[in-house]
PDB file of C-alpha atoms in Angstrom:
ATOM      1  CA  GLN A  16     -97.174-127.614   1.887  1.00  0.00           C
ATOM      2  CA  VAL A  17     -95.074-130.544   0.078  1.00  0.00           C
ATOM      3  CA  PRO A  18     -91.682-130.109  -0.859  1.00  0.00           C
ATOM      4  CA  LEU A  19     -90.606-130.960  -3.987  1.00  0.00           C
ATOM      5  CA  VAL A  20     -86.718-131.161  -4.540  1.00  0.00           C
ATOM      6  CA  GLU A  21     -85.589-130.902  -8.178  1.00  0.00           C
ATOM      7  CA  SER A  22     -82.206-131.630  -9.954  1.00  0.00           C
ATOM      8  CA  GLY A  23     -80.699-132.184 -12.957  1.00  0.00           C
ATOM      9  CA  GLY A  24     -80.969-129.046 -15.284  1.00  0.00           C
ATOM     10  CA  GLY A  25     -78.043-127.391 -16.924  1.00  0.00           C
ATOM     11  CA  LEU A  26     -76.478-126.208 -20.084  1.00  0.00           C
ATOM     12  CA  VAL A  27     -76.359-128.878 -23.048  1.00  0.00           C
ATOM     13  CA  GLN A  28     -75.763-128.398 -26.740  1.00  0.00           C
ATOM     14  CA  PRO A  29     -78.593-129.142 -29.383  1.00  0.00           C
ATOM     15  CA  GLY A  30     -78.677-132.921 -29.633  1.00  0.00           C
ATOM     16  CA  GLY A  31     -77.403-133.631 -26.140  1.00  0.00           C
ATOM     17  CA  SER A  32     -79.383-135.204 -23.328  1.00  0.00           C
ATOM     18  CA  LEU A  33     -80.265-134.289 -19.749  1.00  0.00           C
ATOM     19  CA  ARG A  34     -82.337-136.311 -16.939  1.00  0.00           C
ATOM     20  CA  LEU A  35     -84.245-134.246 -14.327  1.00  0.00           C
ATOM     21  CA  SER A  36     -85.510-135.867 -11.255  1.00  0.00           C
ATOM     22  CA  CYS A  37     -87.868-134.706  -8.500  1.00  0.00           C
ATOM     23  CA  ALA A  38     -88.352-136.275  -5.237  1.00  0.00           C
ATOM     24  CA  ALA A  39     -91.651-135.437  -3.081  1.00  0.00           C
ATOM     25  CA  SER A  40     -92.044-135.851   0.671  1.00  0.00           C
ATOM     26  CA  GLY A  41     -95.218-135.577   2.865  1.00  0.00           C
ATOM     27  CA  SER A  42     -96.630-137.894   5.158  1.00  0.00           C
ATOM     28  CA  GLY A  43    -100.092-138.941   4.600  1.00  0.00           C
ATOM     29  CA  PHE A  44    -100.341-137.981   0.941  1.00  0.00           C
ATOM     30  CA  SER A  45    -100.551-140.099  -2.171  1.00  0.00           C
ATOM     31  CA  PHE A  46     -98.744-138.416  -5.286  1.00  0.00           C
ATOM     32  CA  ASN A  47    -101.276-139.438  -7.743  1.00  0.00           C
ATOM     33  CA  VAL A  48     -99.948-137.478 -10.614  1.00  0.00           C
ATOM     34  CA  MET A  49     -96.531-136.396 -10.904  1.00  0.00           C
ATOM     35  CA  GLY A  50     -94.943-134.435 -13.814  1.00  0.00           C
ATOM     36  CA  TRP A  51     -93.198-131.526 -15.468  1.00  0.00           C
ATOM     37  CA  TYR A  52     -94.268-128.227 -16.787  1.00  0.00           C
ATOM     38  CA  ARG A  53     -91.761-125.766 -18.598  1.00  0.00           C
ATOM     39  CA  GLN A  54     -91.862-122.010 -18.955  1.00  0.00           C
ATOM     40  CA  ALA A  55     -89.754-120.229 -21.582  1.00  0.00           C
ATOM     41  CA  PRO A  56     -89.154-116.483 -21.283  1.00  0.00           C
ATOM     42  CA  GLY A  57     -92.244-114.452 -22.634  1.00  0.00           C
ATOM     43  CA  LYS A  58     -94.361-117.480 -22.668  1.00  0.00           C
ATOM     44  CA  ALA A  59     -97.042-119.562 -20.436  1.00  0.00           C
ATOM     45  CA  ARG A  60     -96.120-122.528 -18.423  1.00  0.00           C
ATOM     46  CA  GLU A  61     -96.953-125.193 -20.591  1.00  0.00           C
ATOM     47  CA  LEU A  62     -97.393-129.199 -19.935  1.00  0.00           C
ATOM     48  CA  VAL A  63     -94.125-131.291 -21.052  1.00  0.00           C
ATOM     49  CA  ALA A  64     -95.171-134.701 -19.328  1.00  0.00           C
ATOM     50  CA  THR A  65     -97.135-136.379 -16.697  1.00  0.00           C
ATOM     51  CA  ALA A  66     -97.460-139.937 -15.099  1.00  0.00           C
ATOM     52  CA  THR A  67     -99.730-141.329 -12.738  1.00  0.00           C
ATOM     53  CA  THR A  68     -99.219-144.008 -10.214  1.00  0.00           C
ATOM     54  CA  GLY A  69    -100.724-146.559 -12.342  1.00  0.00           C
ATOM     55  CA  ASP A  70     -97.961-145.616 -15.035  1.00  0.00           C
ATOM     56  CA  THR A  71    -100.562-143.629 -17.456  1.00  0.00           C
ATOM     57  CA  ARG A  72     -98.199-141.069 -19.182  1.00  0.00           C
ATOM     58  CA  ASN A  73     -99.065-138.071 -20.973  1.00  0.00           C
ATOM     59  CA  TYR A  74     -96.706-136.059 -23.253  1.00  0.00           C
ATOM     60  CA  ALA A  75     -96.794-132.527 -25.028  1.00  0.00           C
ATOM     61  CA  ASP A  76     -96.636-133.222 -28.778  1.00  0.00           C
ATOM     62  CA  SER A  77     -93.533-130.990 -28.991  1.00  0.00           C
ATOM     63  CA  VAL A  78     -91.277-133.837 -26.988  1.00  0.00           C
ATOM     64  CA  LYS A  79     -92.806-137.022 -28.086  1.00  0.00           C
ATOM     65  CA  GLY A  80     -90.244-139.424 -29.180  1.00  0.00           C
ATOM     66  CA  ARG A  81     -87.536-137.464 -27.561  1.00  0.00           C
ATOM     67  CA  PHE A  82     -88.563-137.367 -23.710  1.00  0.00           C
ATOM     68  CA  THR A  83     -89.296-140.136 -21.658  1.00  0.00           C
ATOM     69  CA  ILE A  84     -91.193-139.723 -18.094  1.00  0.00           C
ATOM     70  CA  SER A  85     -90.723-142.287 -15.550  1.00  0.00           C
ATOM     71  CA  ARG A  86     -91.503-142.823 -11.489  1.00  0.00           C
ATOM     72  CA  ASP A  87     -90.576-144.619  -8.895  1.00  0.00           C
ATOM     73  CA  ASN A  88     -93.484-144.886  -6.735  1.00  0.00           C
ATOM     74  CA  ALA A  89     -91.731-146.466  -3.624  1.00  0.00           C
ATOM     75  CA  GLU A  90     -89.458-143.089  -3.652  1.00  0.00           C
ATOM     76  CA  ASN A  91     -92.135-140.879  -4.822  1.00  0.00           C
ATOM     77  CA  THR A  92     -89.704-139.613  -7.308  1.00  0.00           C
ATOM     78  CA  VAL A  93     -90.238-138.628 -11.054  1.00  0.00           C
ATOM     79  CA  TYR A  94     -87.726-138.793 -13.895  1.00  0.00           C
ATOM     80  CA  LEU A  95     -87.802-136.866 -17.131  1.00  0.00           C
ATOM     81  CA  GLN A  96     -85.054-138.187 -19.511  1.00  0.00           C
ATOM     82  CA  MET A  97     -84.673-135.585 -22.220  1.00  0.00           C
ATOM     83  CA  ASN A  98     -82.733-136.794 -25.575  1.00  0.00           C
ATOM     84  CA  ASN A  99     -82.120-135.016 -28.738  1.00  0.00           C
ATOM     85  CA  LEU A 100     -82.603-131.567 -26.926  1.00  0.00           C
ATOM     86  CA  LYS A 101     -83.277-128.598 -29.092  1.00  0.00           C
ATOM     87  CA  PRO A 102     -82.862-124.709 -28.613  1.00  0.00           C
ATOM     88  CA  GLU A 103     -86.561-124.583 -28.257  1.00  0.00           C
ATOM     89  CA  ASP A 104     -86.607-126.927 -25.268  1.00  0.00           C
ATOM     90  CA  THR A 105     -85.042-123.947 -23.137  1.00  0.00           C
ATOM     91  CA  ALA A 106     -86.905-123.096 -20.280  1.00  0.00           C
ATOM     92  CA  VAL A 107     -87.451-123.378 -16.544  1.00  0.00           C
ATOM     93  CA  TYR A 108     -88.743-126.821 -15.735  1.00  0.00           C
ATOM     94  CA  TYR A 109     -91.027-127.195 -12.874  1.00  0.00           C
ATOM     95  CA  CYS A 110     -91.914-130.378 -11.055  1.00  0.00           C
ATOM     96  CA  TYR A 111     -95.389-130.862 -10.440  1.00  0.00           C
ATOM     97  CA  THR A 112     -97.659-133.265  -8.347  1.00  0.00           C
ATOM     98  CA  ARG A 113    -101.267-133.572  -7.801  1.00  0.00           C
ATOM     99  CA  ALA A 114    -101.563-135.319  -4.412  1.00  0.00           C
ATOM    100  CA  ARG A 115    -104.275-136.417  -2.363  1.00  0.00           C
ATOM    101  CA  LEU A 116    -104.291-136.408   1.455  1.00  0.00           C
ATOM    102  CA  THR A 117    -105.325-139.556   3.036  1.00  0.00           C
ATOM    103  CA  GLY A 118    -109.061-139.331   4.369  1.00  0.00           C
ATOM    104  CA  SER A 119    -109.803-136.192   2.024  1.00  0.00           C
ATOM    105  CA  PRO A 120    -111.823-135.964  -1.203  1.00  0.00           C
ATOM    106  CA  ALA A 121    -109.698-132.902  -2.202  1.00  0.00           C
ATOM    107  CA  ASP A 122    -106.743-132.892  -4.687  1.00  0.00           C
ATOM    108  CA  TYR A 123    -103.674-130.392  -3.713  1.00  0.00           C
ATOM    109  CA  THR A 124    -101.456-129.168  -6.566  1.00  0.00           C
ATOM    110  CA  PHE A 125     -97.865-128.533  -5.494  1.00  0.00           C
ATOM    111  CA  TRP A 126     -94.759-127.126  -7.532  1.00  0.00           C
ATOM    112  CA  GLY A 127     -91.235-127.215  -7.299  1.00  0.00           C
ATOM    113  CA  GLN A 128     -89.025-124.087  -7.431  1.00  0.00           C
ATOM    114  CA  GLY A 129     -87.747-124.761 -11.183  1.00  0.00           C
ATOM    115  CA  THR A 130     -84.550-126.056 -12.765  1.00  0.00           C
ATOM    116  CA  GLN A 131     -83.023-124.066 -15.758  1.00  0.00           C
ATOM    117  CA  VAL A 132     -82.497-126.194 -18.891  1.00  0.00           C
ATOM    118  CA  THR A 133     -80.564-124.191 -21.435  1.00  0.00           C
ATOM    119  CA  VAL A 134     -79.901-125.892 -25.112  1.00  0.00           C
ATOM    120  CA  SER A 135     -77.169-123.829 -26.779  1.00  0.00           C
ATOM    121  CA  SER A 136     -74.334-124.162 -28.913  1.00  0.00           C
TER     122      SER A 136
END
């Protein structure tokens, strides 16, 4: 198991900003993909954004132009800068990584515990 430590959630007014961070640790793992998913009450978990070690980034259409994902590969940390937040962004945000153990052909998926983001006036 690889622990993913998240921080940065909270309550913000519409139009405001928040920054999420997530740090992964695990000897022998390469965290090839890191990113964020979210789950609103009564809805399925959905992709928000992912980034590879080669800096290929992928965003959900609903957040393009408002959210920016970035990585610090040396620290195995991923960030999500969220600007112009809307009430529909309210959800639990989960850090995600797809990692490969050195010497293994298999990929492993790990999840953080989730951090609440609430956008409300």
